Structure formats: C-alpha cells, structure tokens
Amino acid sequence: GFVLLWLTWKYVSNIWSLTKSGPFLINTLLFIFWMGVAAWLYGRFVRPQYKKWVQFLLGFVAIAIIIWSAAYYLKWEPEKEANKQEQVQVEGMQPAEQEGWYVFTPELFYKLQEEGKPVYVEIGADWCTNCKTNEKKVLNQEDIIAEFERRGVIRLKGDFTRENPVLKDFMLQYGSIGVPFNMLFIPGEEPIKMPELFSKSDLKKALEHIPVKEKQ
C-alpha cells in the first residue's frame, strides 16, 4: 500500500512538472511505457492456467519493473533540493533550473538595480526555437559563463512557456512583444537589448561596457 501511495505521489508531482520542463515530460512518458510493460506481464501471466512458479516469477518481474522505472525516471534529489532551499534563504534569490541563473521576478530585478548590480535578463520558452539556439550556442558556452562571472553580472531567467502576464508586461516595458527576450542592464547606462538571434561576439561586445570585477 505504501509503495503504491509513493508511486502515485511521484507520478502526480511529475505530471505537475510537465508544465515547467520538457525533460519531465520525457521521463514521465518513459515511466508510463514501463508501467504498461509491467501491467501486460502481470495481466498476461499471473493467471490460474499458469504454474505457480511462473505466476510468482513474472509477477515479481512486473513489480521490479515498476519500482526500477519509478526510481530511475521519477528521481527526487532531496540533498539538491535542500541545498537549493538553503541558497534561497541565504541570498534571497531562487536558483533557476540552469546552474548560475536565478528565477526572474520584478521585485528581485528592481532590488538588484537599486543595489547597482549589472543584470542580464533572459526570458524564453520551451517552444521557442530561437531561445534554445541562443542558449546552446551562446549563453551556455563556458567562455560566456566565465565572462558573466568575471564582470559580476547577475543572470535572471524568466519562463514564458505558458503565457505569464508579469513577464509580458516587463517585456512590453522594454519594447518586446514576445520571446526571445535578452537584455543587459548596466548601472548608469541605457539597457542593451540583444537581437532575437545573437552570437558570442555580440554578447561579449555588450559585456565590455561592464568593468571587470576586482578579485577580493
């Protein structure tokens, strides 16, 4: 009973996560596939016409498949979640799924501006091809990440996979009607808006407006 309750909870939590990230969808579909295999094995062979040892063996295999697929595809990393929560409490910022980025909120954005910190805002969506291209070819590249860190730029990420009125209003405020939205905010200067598709050299040129952060 407890195993079924746990599996149900994991399944529902992953379904909820489908609205946030593509990998959850893939993992959930794979889990459903293996659940189907297990159900077929159990329904096909755990019947009176088969010998007891056959029923026991294949029934055990079916249960093992369910447990394995749940453990493999519906992973929960309590240590990682605990570290993330600790980081939120310490810094007052919620880490995004991608390492080094934080979840965008207007309150956090304006707070960072008041503190005089350079901020890079990226708003994208799972269905946005140009967003994924910018992330893969530019934003996730090691030399770009190093450049952000070298100049002390705080990176904020907004998820527009499902239309969000708060993000929409923010983008409209800076002349954009949709994603991809990429803008660099430098204290005391006009924001630098990146084109829909941009290169590493484009972004590095924009980052050159920010002095290199002195090592302490």
CSV table of C-alpha atoms in Angstrom, one decimal:
chain,number,residue,atom,x,y,z
A,1,GLY,CA,0.0,0.0,0.0
A,2,PHE,CA,2.8,2.4,0.9
A,3,VAL,CA,4.6,1.6,-2.3
A,4,LEU,CA,1.5,2.4,-4.4
A,5,LEU,CA,1.0,5.7,-2.5
A,6,TRP,CA,4.6,6.7,-3.1
A,7,LEU,CA,4.4,5.9,-6.8
A,8,THR,CA,1.1,7.8,-7.1
A,9,TRP,CA,2.7,10.9,-5.4
A,10,LYS,CA,5.7,10.7,-7.6
A,11,TYR,CA,3.5,10.4,-10.7
A,12,VAL,CA,1.3,13.3,-9.8
A,13,SER,CA,4.3,15.5,-8.9
A,14,ASN,CA,5.9,14.8,-12.3
A,15,ILE,CA,2.7,15.5,-14.2
A,16,TRP,CA,2.6,18.9,-12.4
A,17,SER,CA,6.2,19.4,-13.5
A,18,LEU,CA,5.3,18.9,-17.2
A,19,THR,CA,4.2,22.5,-17.3
A,20,LYS,CA,7.7,23.6,-16.4
A,21,SER,CA,10.2,21.5,-18.2
A,22,GLY,CA,10.5,19.2,-21.2
A,23,PRO,CA,12.7,16.6,-19.6
A,24,PHE,CA,9.9,15.8,-17.1
A,25,LEU,CA,7.6,15.0,-20.0
A,26,ILE,CA,10.1,12.6,-21.5
A,27,ASN,CA,10.7,10.9,-18.1
A,28,THR,CA,7.0,10.6,-17.4
A,29,LEU,CA,6.2,9.1,-20.8
A,30,LEU,CA,9.0,6.6,-20.4
A,31,PHE,CA,7.7,5.7,-16.9
A,32,ILE,CA,4.2,5.2,-18.3
A,33,PHE,CA,5.7,2.9,-21.0
A,34,TRP,CA,7.4,0.7,-18.5
A,35,MET,CA,4.3,0.7,-16.3
A,36,GLY,CA,2.4,-0.6,-19.4
A,37,VAL,CA,5.0,-3.3,-19.9
A,38,ALA,CA,4.7,-4.4,-16.2
A,39,ALA,CA,0.9,-4.3,-16.4
A,40,TRP,CA,1.0,-6.5,-19.6
A,41,LEU,CA,3.3,-9.0,-17.9
A,42,TYR,CA,1.2,-9.2,-14.8
A,43,GLY,CA,-2.1,-9.5,-16.7
A,44,ARG,CA,-0.8,-12.0,-19.2
A,45,PHE,CA,1.0,-14.5,-17.0
A,46,VAL,CA,-0.4,-14.1,-13.5
A,47,ARG,CA,-3.4,-16.4,-14.2
A,48,PRO,CA,-4.6,-19.7,-12.9
A,49,GLN,CA,-3.7,-21.6,-16.1
A,50,TYR,CA,0.0,-21.0,-15.5
A,51,LYS,CA,2.0,-22.8,-12.9
A,52,LYS,CA,2.5,-21.1,-9.5
A,53,TRP,CA,6.2,-20.5,-10.0
A,54,VAL,CA,5.6,-18.8,-13.4
A,55,GLN,CA,3.0,-16.6,-11.8
A,56,PHE,CA,5.3,-15.8,-8.9
A,57,LEU,CA,8.3,-15.1,-11.1
A,58,LEU,CA,6.6,-12.9,-13.7
A,59,GLY,CA,4.6,-11.1,-11.0
A,60,PHE,CA,7.9,-10.4,-9.2
A,61,VAL,CA,9.4,-9.1,-12.5
A,62,ALA,CA,6.4,-6.8,-13.1
A,63,ILE,CA,6.7,-5.3,-9.7
A,64,ALA,CA,10.5,-5.0,-10.1
A,65,ILE,CA,10.0,-3.1,-13.4
A,66,ILE,CA,7.6,-0.7,-11.7
A,67,ILE,CA,10.0,0.0,-8.8
A,68,TRP,CA,13.0,0.3,-11.2
A,69,SER,CA,11.3,2.7,-13.6
A,70,ALA,CA,9.9,4.8,-10.8
A,71,ALA,CA,13.4,5.1,-9.2
A,72,TYR,CA,15.1,5.8,-12.5
A,73,TYR,CA,12.7,8.2,-14.2
A,74,LEU,CA,11.0,9.9,-11.2
A,75,LYS,CA,14.1,10.8,-9.4
A,76,TRP,CA,13.9,13.1,-6.4
A,77,GLU,CA,17.2,14.5,-5.1
A,78,PRO,CA,16.5,15.7,-1.5
A,79,GLU,CA,20.1,16.8,-0.9
A,80,LYS,CA,20.0,19.0,-4.0
A,81,GLU,CA,16.6,20.4,-3.1
A,82,ALA,CA,17.8,21.1,0.5
A,83,ASN,CA,20.9,23.0,-0.9
A,84,LYS,CA,18.7,25.0,-3.2
A,85,GLN,CA,16.4,26.0,-0.4
A,86,GLU,CA,19.4,26.9,1.7
A,87,GLN,CA,20.7,29.1,-1.1
A,88,VAL,CA,17.3,30.8,-1.4
A,89,GLN,CA,17.3,31.6,2.3
A,90,VAL,CA,20.8,32.9,2.3
A,91,GLU,CA,20.7,35.0,-0.8
A,92,GLY,CA,17.0,35.9,-1.1
A,93,MET,CA,17.1,34.6,-4.7
A,94,GLN,CA,15.6,31.5,-6.1
A,95,PRO,CA,18.0,29.5,-8.3
A,96,ALA,CA,16.7,28.5,-11.7
A,97,GLU,CA,17.0,25.0,-13.1
A,98,GLN,CA,20.1,26.1,-15.0
A,99,GLU,CA,23.1,26.5,-12.8
A,100,GLY,CA,24.3,30.1,-12.3
A,101,TRP,CA,20.9,31.6,-13.1
A,102,TYR,CA,18.1,32.8,-10.9
A,103,VAL,CA,14.4,33.0,-11.4
A,104,PHE,CA,13.3,36.4,-12.6
A,105,THR,CA,10.8,38.4,-10.6
A,106,PRO,CA,10.2,42.1,-11.0
A,107,GLU,CA,10.9,42.6,-7.3
A,108,LEU,CA,14.3,40.9,-7.5
A,109,PHE,CA,15.2,42.8,-10.7
A,110,TYR,CA,14.5,46.2,-9.2
A,111,LYS,CA,16.2,45.3,-6.0
A,112,LEU,CA,19.4,44.4,-7.9
A,113,GLN,CA,19.1,47.6,-9.8
A,114,GLU,CA,18.8,49.6,-6.6
A,115,GLU,CA,22.0,47.9,-5.4
A,116,GLY,CA,23.8,49.0,-8.5
A,117,LYS,CA,24.5,45.5,-9.8
A,118,PRO,CA,24.7,44.6,-13.5
A,119,VAL,CA,21.8,42.3,-14.5
A,120,TYR,CA,21.2,40.1,-17.6
A,121,VAL,CA,17.6,39.1,-18.2
A,122,GLU,CA,16.7,36.2,-20.5
A,123,ILE,CA,13.0,35.3,-21.0
A,124,GLY,CA,12.4,32.3,-23.1
A,125,ALA,CA,10.1,29.3,-23.6
A,126,ASP,CA,10.3,25.6,-24.2
A,127,TRP,CA,8.6,26.0,-27.6
A,128,CYS,CA,10.9,28.9,-28.7
A,129,THR,CA,13.5,27.7,-31.2
A,130,ASN,CA,15.5,30.9,-31.2
A,131,CYS,CA,15.6,30.8,-27.4
A,132,LYS,CA,17.1,27.3,-27.5
A,133,THR,CA,19.6,28.4,-30.1
A,134,ASN,CA,20.8,31.3,-28.1
A,135,GLU,CA,21.1,29.2,-25.0
A,136,LYS,CA,23.0,26.4,-26.7
A,137,LYS,CA,25.3,28.4,-28.9
A,138,VAL,CA,25.9,31.5,-26.7
A,139,LEU,CA,24.5,31.6,-23.1
A,140,ASN,CA,25.6,28.1,-22.1
A,141,GLN,CA,29.1,28.3,-23.5
A,142,GLU,CA,31.9,28.2,-21.0
A,143,ASP,CA,33.6,31.4,-22.1
A,144,ILE,CA,30.4,33.3,-21.9
A,145,ILE,CA,29.6,32.0,-18.4
A,146,ALA,CA,33.2,33.0,-17.4
A,147,GLU,CA,32.7,36.5,-18.8
A,148,PHE,CA,29.4,36.9,-16.9
A,149,GLU,CA,31.2,35.9,-13.7
A,150,ARG,CA,34.3,37.9,-14.4
A,151,ARG,CA,32.2,41.1,-14.6
A,152,GLY,CA,29.8,40.2,-11.7
A,153,VAL,CA,26.7,40.0,-13.8
A,154,ILE,CA,23.6,38.5,-12.1
A,155,ARG,CA,21.7,36.4,-14.6
A,156,LEU,CA,17.9,36.2,-14.3
A,157,LYS,CA,15.8,33.8,-16.3
A,158,GLY,CA,12.0,34.0,-17.0
A,159,ASP,CA,9.9,31.1,-18.3
A,160,PHE,CA,7.3,32.1,-20.8
A,161,THR,CA,6.4,28.6,-21.8
A,162,ARG,CA,2.9,29.3,-20.5
A,163,GLU,CA,1.9,33.0,-21.1
A,164,ASN,CA,2.8,35.0,-18.0
A,165,PRO,CA,1.3,38.5,-17.7
A,166,VAL,CA,4.1,39.7,-15.4
A,167,LEU,CA,6.8,38.7,-17.9
A,168,LYS,CA,4.7,40.0,-20.7
A,169,ASP,CA,4.3,43.4,-19.1
A,170,PHE,CA,8.1,43.5,-18.3
A,171,MET,CA,9.0,42.7,-22.0
A,172,LEU,CA,6.5,45.3,-23.3
A,173,GLN,CA,8.1,47.9,-21.0
A,174,TYR,CA,11.3,47.4,-23.0
A,175,GLY,CA,9.7,47.3,-26.4
A,176,SER,CA,9.4,43.5,-26.9
A,177,ILE,CA,6.1,41.7,-27.6
A,178,GLY,CA,7.4,38.1,-27.1
A,179,VAL,CA,10.4,35.8,-26.7
A,180,PRO,CA,13.3,35.5,-27.0
A,181,PHE,CA,14.0,38.5,-24.8
A,182,ASN,CA,17.6,39.1,-23.9
A,183,MET,CA,18.7,42.4,-22.3
A,184,LEU,CA,21.7,43.6,-20.4
A,185,PHE,CA,21.1,46.2,-17.7
A,186,ILE,CA,24.2,48.2,-16.7
A,187,PRO,CA,24.1,50.7,-13.8
A,188,GLY,CA,24.0,54.3,-15.0
A,189,GLU,CA,23.7,53.3,-18.7
A,190,GLU,CA,20.9,52.5,-21.2
A,191,PRO,CA,19.9,48.8,-21.3
A,192,ILE,CA,21.5,46.9,-24.2
A,193,LYS,CA,18.9,44.8,-26.0
A,194,MET,CA,20.1,41.8,-27.8
A,195,PRO,CA,18.6,40.7,-31.2
A,196,GLU,CA,16.4,37.6,-31.5
A,197,LEU,CA,19.5,35.6,-32.6
A,198,PHE,CA,22.9,36.8,-31.5
A,199,SER,CA,26.4,35.5,-31.4
A,200,LYS,CA,29.0,35.1,-28.7
A,201,SER,CA,30.9,38.1,-30.1
A,202,ASP,CA,27.7,40.2,-29.9
A,203,LEU,CA,27.2,39.4,-26.3
A,204,LYS,CA,30.9,39.9,-25.4
A,205,LYS,CA,30.8,43.3,-27.0
A,206,ALA,CA,27.9,44.2,-24.8
A,207,LEU,CA,29.6,42.9,-21.7
A,208,GLU,CA,32.6,45.0,-22.4
A,209,HIS,CA,30.7,48.0,-21.1
A,210,ILE,CA,30.9,46.5,-17.6
A,211,PRO,CA,34.3,46.7,-15.9
A,212,VAL,CA,35.9,43.5,-14.7
A,213,LYS,CA,35.1,42.7,-11.1
A,214,GLU,CA,38.1,43.1,-8.9
A,215,LYS,CA,39.1,40.0,-7.0
A,216,GLN,CA,38.8,40.2,-3.3
